[in-house]
Amino acid sequence: MATYEAVIGLEVHVQLRTARKMFCRDLARFGDAPNTNVCPVCLGLPGALPVVNGDAVNLALRAAIALNCTIHEVSLFSRKNYFYPDLPKGYQISQFDRPLATGGHLDVPADDGGRPVRVRIRRLHLEEDAGKSLHDRLAGATAVDLNRAGVPLAEIVSEPDLRSPAQARAYLQLLKQLLEYAEVSDCNMEEGSLRVDANVSIREPAESELGVKTEVKNMNSFSGVEHALAFEIERQSAILDAGGTVVHETMLWDAGRQQARPMRSKEESHDYRYFPDPDLPPLVVSREQIEAVRIALPELPYARRERLRERYGLPALDAGVLTASRWVADYYEALVRLVPDAKAASNWVMGPVLQSVNDRKLALRDCEDFPVSAAALAELIGLVSDGTVSHSVGRDVFQKMLDTRRSASDIVTAGGLSQVRDSGQLAEWVEAVLAENPREVERYRAGEAKLLAHFMGQVMRKSRGKADPHQVTELLRERLA
């Protein structure tokens, strides 16, 4: 079997964070009753005229600036003609030959840990979304919900610079992070706020010409994109190994079966019969408007990562984890303002906080959504650092805080969880443990110093985690000397 090089380009559709649709005043809100957010404009009724949503334009400008694109002061809306049940007008308003922005880039970590791979952005353009076909509402029939029709999108098209499914996933994760930080979109894939189409072809490693590409659709997670690309690369490789020819077509990814199946022949731009929309004038953005958007752009992830390292002396690993999500970074910065030890604050966020998010499958969009506020966690960290409770007890208290939303001090007081520092009680526990482990005492005195941890664990178990570990360590060393 020959070894082939994969060539991957991604088309990412991002729902812009606006209250209204792209060309009308209907709400662009997820979850409303079907076909309630519709009007003559998004239904394409005769005589209805579209008007551009200025908020959507500004959000697209934010995305273009964050992606280092060249923004064009004049761009055009065109009609992309095709017929499908969820497209009421029979065409989609999009940008074709004169998009809003071109020529950006995003640097993605290499698979081998080497120099980052620069993925070029071919174009970023504005368009409206189509409706949604529903195949599970009516037995034996397809229903259509047009609430999404007209929702504002920015489509971000990369050059074919990606070379592996893992690299494609890393690109998408970085892109999502950037768009969230820039407040362009919530990027919620479950609600369709971020959707990905992948173009993939393969070729001999020494070849410069691109192979025949296919487009893979219907991927609703980054892991789904990675699996779909791996499947399609393997499928194309098997075709070429057998002497066949890859067909230029659109594939539909079936996550349940973990396979892609042909959907239709791949369309080209001429198939859509693009022409300028006669109802919309050219979109003009001034240099002053672009600069105003640039100045208002929030701090982006790479800048925040470096600031956290410099201001708080955090290791690169900590800064990377803490800034991977904007809400986590916000939570950490709210916490570190209340906790003197920046590394201790980092450890608690990277440990118990993120572990609880994963274990409980919490869907958080803002740091205020987390059940334990930064102020509440700061109080708990203070109780641990001043020795009121041990670290292990502190983690148990944290779990109770998640469940009950009570303060750490209330939980510690009600449960009698404060560390025991009474030397008489500590000595009693130590003597009892040594008496129960005579052989281990002999081995320790014979030179097995690592057994100190064993005695320590026994004392903490006997005290139910309440013994002051520092005092216990000193007492054990004294008794064992």
JSON list of N, CA and C in Angstrom, two decimals, residues 331-365:
[
{"chain": "A", "resi": 331, "resn": "TYR", "atom": "N", "xyz": [-12.53, 33.35, 35.45]},
{"chain": "A", "resi": 331, "resn": "TYR", "atom": "CA", "xyz": [-12.70, 32.81, 36.79]},
{"chain": "A", "resi": 331, "resn": "TYR", "atom": "C", "xyz": [-11.37, 32.88, 37.55]},
{"chain": "A", "resi": 332, "resn": "TYR", "atom": "N", "xyz": [-10.28, 32.49, 36.87]},
{"chain": "A", "resi": 332, "resn": "TYR", "atom": "CA", "xyz": [-8.98, 32.52, 37.53]},
{"chain": "A", "resi": 332, "resn": "TYR", "atom": "C", "xyz": [-8.61, 33.95, 37.93]},
{"chain": "A", "resi": 333, "resn": "GLU", "atom": "N", "xyz": [-8.83, 34.90, 37.04]},
{"chain": "A", "resi": 333, "resn": "GLU", "atom": "CA", "xyz": [-8.43, 36.27, 37.37]},
{"chain": "A", "resi": 333, "resn": "GLU", "atom": "C", "xyz": [-9.28, 36.85, 38.48]},
{"chain": "A", "resi": 334, "resn": "ALA", "atom": "N", "xyz": [-10.55, 36.46, 38.54]},
{"chain": "A", "resi": 334, "resn": "ALA", "atom": "CA", "xyz": [-11.39, 36.89, 39.66]},
{"chain": "A", "resi": 334, "resn": "ALA", "atom": "C", "xyz": [-10.89, 36.26, 40.97]},
{"chain": "A", "resi": 335, "resn": "LEU", "atom": "N", "xyz": [-10.42, 35.03, 40.89]},
{"chain": "A", "resi": 335, "resn": "LEU", "atom": "CA", "xyz": [-9.92, 34.32, 42.08]},
{"chain": "A", "resi": 335, "resn": "LEU", "atom": "C", "xyz": [-8.58, 34.87, 42.55]},
{"chain": "A", "resi": 336, "resn": "VAL", "atom": "N", "xyz": [-7.68, 35.11, 41.61]},
{"chain": "A", "resi": 336, "resn": "VAL", "atom": "CA", "xyz": [-6.32, 35.49, 41.99]},
{"chain": "A", "resi": 336, "resn": "VAL", "atom": "C", "xyz": [-6.27, 36.89, 42.59]},
{"chain": "A", "resi": 337, "resn": "ARG", "atom": "N", "xyz": [-7.30, 37.69, 42.33]},
{"chain": "A", "resi": 337, "resn": "ARG", "atom": "CA", "xyz": [-7.38, 38.99, 42.98]},
{"chain": "A", "resi": 337, "resn": "ARG", "atom": "C", "xyz": [-7.68, 38.88, 44.47]},
{"chain": "A", "resi": 338, "resn": "LEU", "atom": "N", "xyz": [-8.17, 37.70, 44.89]},
{"chain": "A", "resi": 338, "resn": "LEU", "atom": "CA", "xyz": [-8.56, 37.48, 46.28]},
{"chain": "A", "resi": 338, "resn": "LEU", "atom": "C", "xyz": [-7.62, 36.53, 47.01]},
{"chain": "A", "resi": 339, "resn": "VAL", "atom": "N", "xyz": [-6.72, 35.89, 46.28]},
{"chain": "A", "resi": 339, "resn": "VAL", "atom": "CA", "xyz": [-5.81, 34.89, 46.86]},
{"chain": "A", "resi": 339, "resn": "VAL", "atom": "C", "xyz": [-4.38, 35.36, 46.66]},
{"chain": "A", "resi": 340, "resn": "PRO", "atom": "N", "xyz": [-3.60, 35.50, 47.73]},
{"chain": "A", "resi": 340, "resn": "PRO", "atom": "CA", "xyz": [-2.22, 36.01, 47.60]},
{"chain": "A", "resi": 340, "resn": "PRO", "atom": "C", "xyz": [-1.32, 35.11, 46.76]},
{"chain": "A", "resi": 341, "resn": "ASP", "atom": "N", "xyz": [-1.53, 33.78, 46.82]},
{"chain": "A", "resi": 341, "resn": "ASP", "atom": "CA", "xyz": [-0.67, 32.83, 46.13]},
{"chain": "A", "resi": 341, "resn": "ASP", "atom": "C", "xyz": [-1.26, 32.50, 44.76]},
{"chain": "A", "resi": 342, "resn": "ALA", "atom": "N", "xyz": [-0.66, 33.08, 43.70]},
{"chain": "A", "resi": 342, "resn": "ALA", "atom": "CA", "xyz": [-1.19, 32.89, 42.35]},
{"chain": "A", "resi": 342, "resn": "ALA", "atom": "C", "xyz": [-1.10, 31.44, 41.89]},
{"chain": "A", "resi": 343, "resn": "LYS", "atom": "N", "xyz": [-0.03, 30.74, 42.30]},
{"chain": "A", "resi": 343, "resn": "LYS", "atom": "CA", "xyz": [0.13, 29.34, 41.90]},
{"chain": "A", "resi": 343, "resn": "LYS", "atom": "C", "xyz": [-0.89, 28.46, 42.61]},
{"chain": "A", "resi": 344, "resn": "ALA", "atom": "N", "xyz": [-1.18, 28.75, 43.88]},
{"chain": "A", "resi": 344, "resn": "ALA", "atom": "CA", "xyz": [-2.21, 27.98, 44.59]},
{"chain": "A", "resi": 344, "resn": "ALA", "atom": "C", "xyz": [-3.57, 28.17, 43.92]},
{"chain": "A", "resi": 345, "resn": "ALA", "atom": "N", "xyz": [-3.87, 29.40, 43.53]},
{"chain": "A", "resi": 345, "resn": "ALA", "atom": "CA", "xyz": [-5.13, 29.66, 42.82]},
{"chain": "A", "resi": 345, "resn": "ALA", "atom": "C", "xyz": [-5.18, 28.88, 41.51]},
{"chain": "A", "resi": 346, "resn": "SER", "atom": "N", "xyz": [-4.04, 28.84, 40.79]},
{"chain": "A", "resi": 346, "resn": "SER", "atom": "CA", "xyz": [-3.97, 28.10, 39.54]},
{"chain": "A", "resi": 346, "resn": "SER", "atom": "C", "xyz": [-4.20, 26.62, 39.77]},
{"chain": "A", "resi": 347, "resn": "ASN", "atom": "N", "xyz": [-3.60, 26.06, 40.82]},
{"chain": "A", "resi": 347, "resn": "ASN", "atom": "CA", "xyz": [-3.74, 24.63, 41.10]},
{"chain": "A", "resi": 347, "resn": "ASN", "atom": "C", "xyz": [-5.20, 24.26, 41.38]},
{"chain": "A", "resi": 348, "resn": "TRP", "atom": "N", "xyz": [-5.90, 25.12, 42.12]},
{"chain": "A", "resi": 348, "resn": "TRP", "atom": "CA", "xyz": [-7.29, 24.83, 42.43]},
{"chain": "A", "resi": 348, "resn": "TRP", "atom": "C", "xyz": [-8.17, 24.90, 41.18]},
{"chain": "A", "resi": 349, "resn": "VAL", "atom": "N", "xyz": [-7.91, 25.86, 40.30]},
{"chain": "A", "resi": 349, "resn": "VAL", "atom": "CA", "xyz": [-8.72, 25.98, 39.08]},
{"chain": "A", "resi": 349, "resn": "VAL", "atom": "C", "xyz": [-8.41, 24.82, 38.13]},
{"chain": "A", "resi": 350, "resn": "MET", "atom": "N", "xyz": [-7.12, 24.53, 37.94]},
{"chain": "A", "resi": 350, "resn": "MET", "atom": "CA", "xyz": [-6.73, 23.46, 37.02]},
{"chain": "A", "resi": 350, "resn": "MET", "atom": "C", "xyz": [-7.10, 22.08, 37.56]},
{"chain": "A", "resi": 351, "resn": "GLY", "atom": "N", "xyz": [-7.22, 21.96, 38.90]},
{"chain": "A", "resi": 351, "resn": "GLY", "atom": "CA", "xyz": [-7.54, 20.68, 39.52]},
{"chain": "A", "resi": 351, "resn": "GLY", "atom": "C", "xyz": [-9.03, 20.53, 39.79]},
{"chain": "A", "resi": 352, "resn": "PRO", "atom": "N", "xyz": [-9.46, 20.84, 41.01]},
{"chain": "A", "resi": 352, "resn": "PRO", "atom": "CA", "xyz": [-10.87, 20.60, 41.38]},
{"chain": "A", "resi": 352, "resn": "PRO", "atom": "C", "xyz": [-11.90, 21.29, 40.50]},
{"chain": "A", "resi": 353, "resn": "VAL", "atom": "N", "xyz": [-11.64, 22.54, 40.11]},
{"chain": "A", "resi": 353, "resn": "VAL", "atom": "CA", "xyz": [-12.65, 23.27, 39.33]},
{"chain": "A", "resi": 353, "resn": "VAL", "atom": "C", "xyz": [-12.87, 22.60, 37.97]},
{"chain": "A", "resi": 354, "resn": "LEU", "atom": "N", "xyz": [-11.80, 22.41, 37.19]},
{"chain": "A", "resi": 354, "resn": "LEU", "atom": "CA", "xyz": [-11.96, 21.83, 35.86]},
{"chain": "A", "resi": 354, "resn": "LEU", "atom": "C", "xyz": [-12.38, 20.36, 35.93]},
{"chain": "A", "resi": 355, "resn": "GLN", "atom": "N", "xyz": [-11.93, 19.65, 36.95]},
{"chain": "A", "resi": 355, "resn": "GLN", "atom": "CA", "xyz": [-12.35, 18.26, 37.11]},
{"chain": "A", "resi": 355, "resn": "GLN", "atom": "C", "xyz": [-13.86, 18.18, 37.35]},
{"chain": "A", "resi": 356, "resn": "SER", "atom": "N", "xyz": [-14.37, 19.09, 38.16]},
{"chain": "A", "resi": 356, "resn": "SER", "atom": "CA", "xyz": [-15.81, 19.08, 38.43]},
{"chain": "A", "resi": 356, "resn": "SER", "atom": "C", "xyz": [-16.60, 19.45, 37.18]},
{"chain": "A", "resi": 357, "resn": "VAL", "atom": "N", "xyz": [-16.07, 20.34, 36.36]},
{"chain": "A", "resi": 357, "resn": "VAL", "atom": "CA", "xyz": [-16.74, 20.71, 35.11]},
{"chain": "A", "resi": 357, "resn": "VAL", "atom": "C", "xyz": [-16.86, 19.49, 34.20]},
{"chain": "A", "resi": 358, "resn": "ASN", "atom": "N", "xyz": [-15.75, 18.72, 34.11]},
{"chain": "A", "resi": 358, "resn": "ASN", "atom": "CA", "xyz": [-15.76, 17.52, 33.26]},
{"chain": "A", "resi": 358, "resn": "ASN", "atom": "C", "xyz": [-16.64, 16.42, 33.85]},
{"chain": "A", "resi": 359, "resn": "ASP", "atom": "N", "xyz": [-16.48, 16.17, 35.15]},
{"chain": "A", "resi": 359, "resn": "ASP", "atom": "CA", "xyz": [-17.23, 15.08, 35.78]},
{"chain": "A", "resi": 359, "resn": "ASP", "atom": "C", "xyz": [-18.73, 15.33, 35.74]},
{"chain": "A", "resi": 360, "resn": "ARG", "atom": "N", "xyz": [-19.12, 16.57, 35.96]},
{"chain": "A", "resi": 360, "resn": "ARG", "atom": "CA", "xyz": [-20.55, 16.90, 36.02]},
{"chain": "A", "resi": 360, "resn": "ARG", "atom": "C", "xyz": [-21.11, 17.38, 34.68]},
{"chain": "A", "resi": 361, "resn": "LYS", "atom": "N", "xyz": [-20.21, 17.40, 33.67]},
{"chain": "A", "resi": 361, "resn": "LYS", "atom": "CA", "xyz": [-20.62, 17.82, 32.32]},
{"chain": "A", "resi": 361, "resn": "LYS", "atom": "C", "xyz": [-21.35, 19.17, 32.35]},
{"chain": "A", "resi": 362, "resn": "LEU", "atom": "N", "xyz": [-20.74, 20.13, 33.04]},
{"chain": "A", "resi": 362, "resn": "LEU", "atom": "CA", "xyz": [-21.32, 21.45, 33.15]},
{"chain": "A", "resi": 362, "resn": "LEU", "atom": "C", "xyz": [-21.13, 22.23, 31.85]},
{"chain": "A", "resi": 363, "resn": "ALA", "atom": "N", "xyz": [-22.18, 22.82, 31.35]},
{"chain": "A", "resi": 363, "resn": "ALA", "atom": "CA", "xyz": [-22.11, 23.66, 30.15]},
{"chain": "A", "resi": 363, "resn": "ALA", "atom": "C", "xyz": [-22.06, 25.11, 30.61]},
{"chain": "A", "resi": 364, "resn": "LEU", "atom": "N", "xyz": [-20.87, 25.68, 30.62]},
{"chain": "A", "resi": 364, "resn": "LEU", "atom": "CA", "xyz": [-20.68, 27.02, 31.17]},
{"chain": "A", "resi": 364, "resn": "LEU", "atom": "C", "xyz": [-20.27, 27.98, 30.06]},
{"chain": "A", "resi": 365, "resn": "ARG", "atom": "N", "xyz": [-20.91, 29.15, 30.03]},
{"chain": "A", "resi": 365, "resn": "ARG", "atom": "CA", "xyz": [-20.53, 30.17, 29.05]},
{"chain": "A", "resi": 365, "resn": "ARG", "atom": "C", "xyz": [-19.92, 31.38, 29.74]}
]
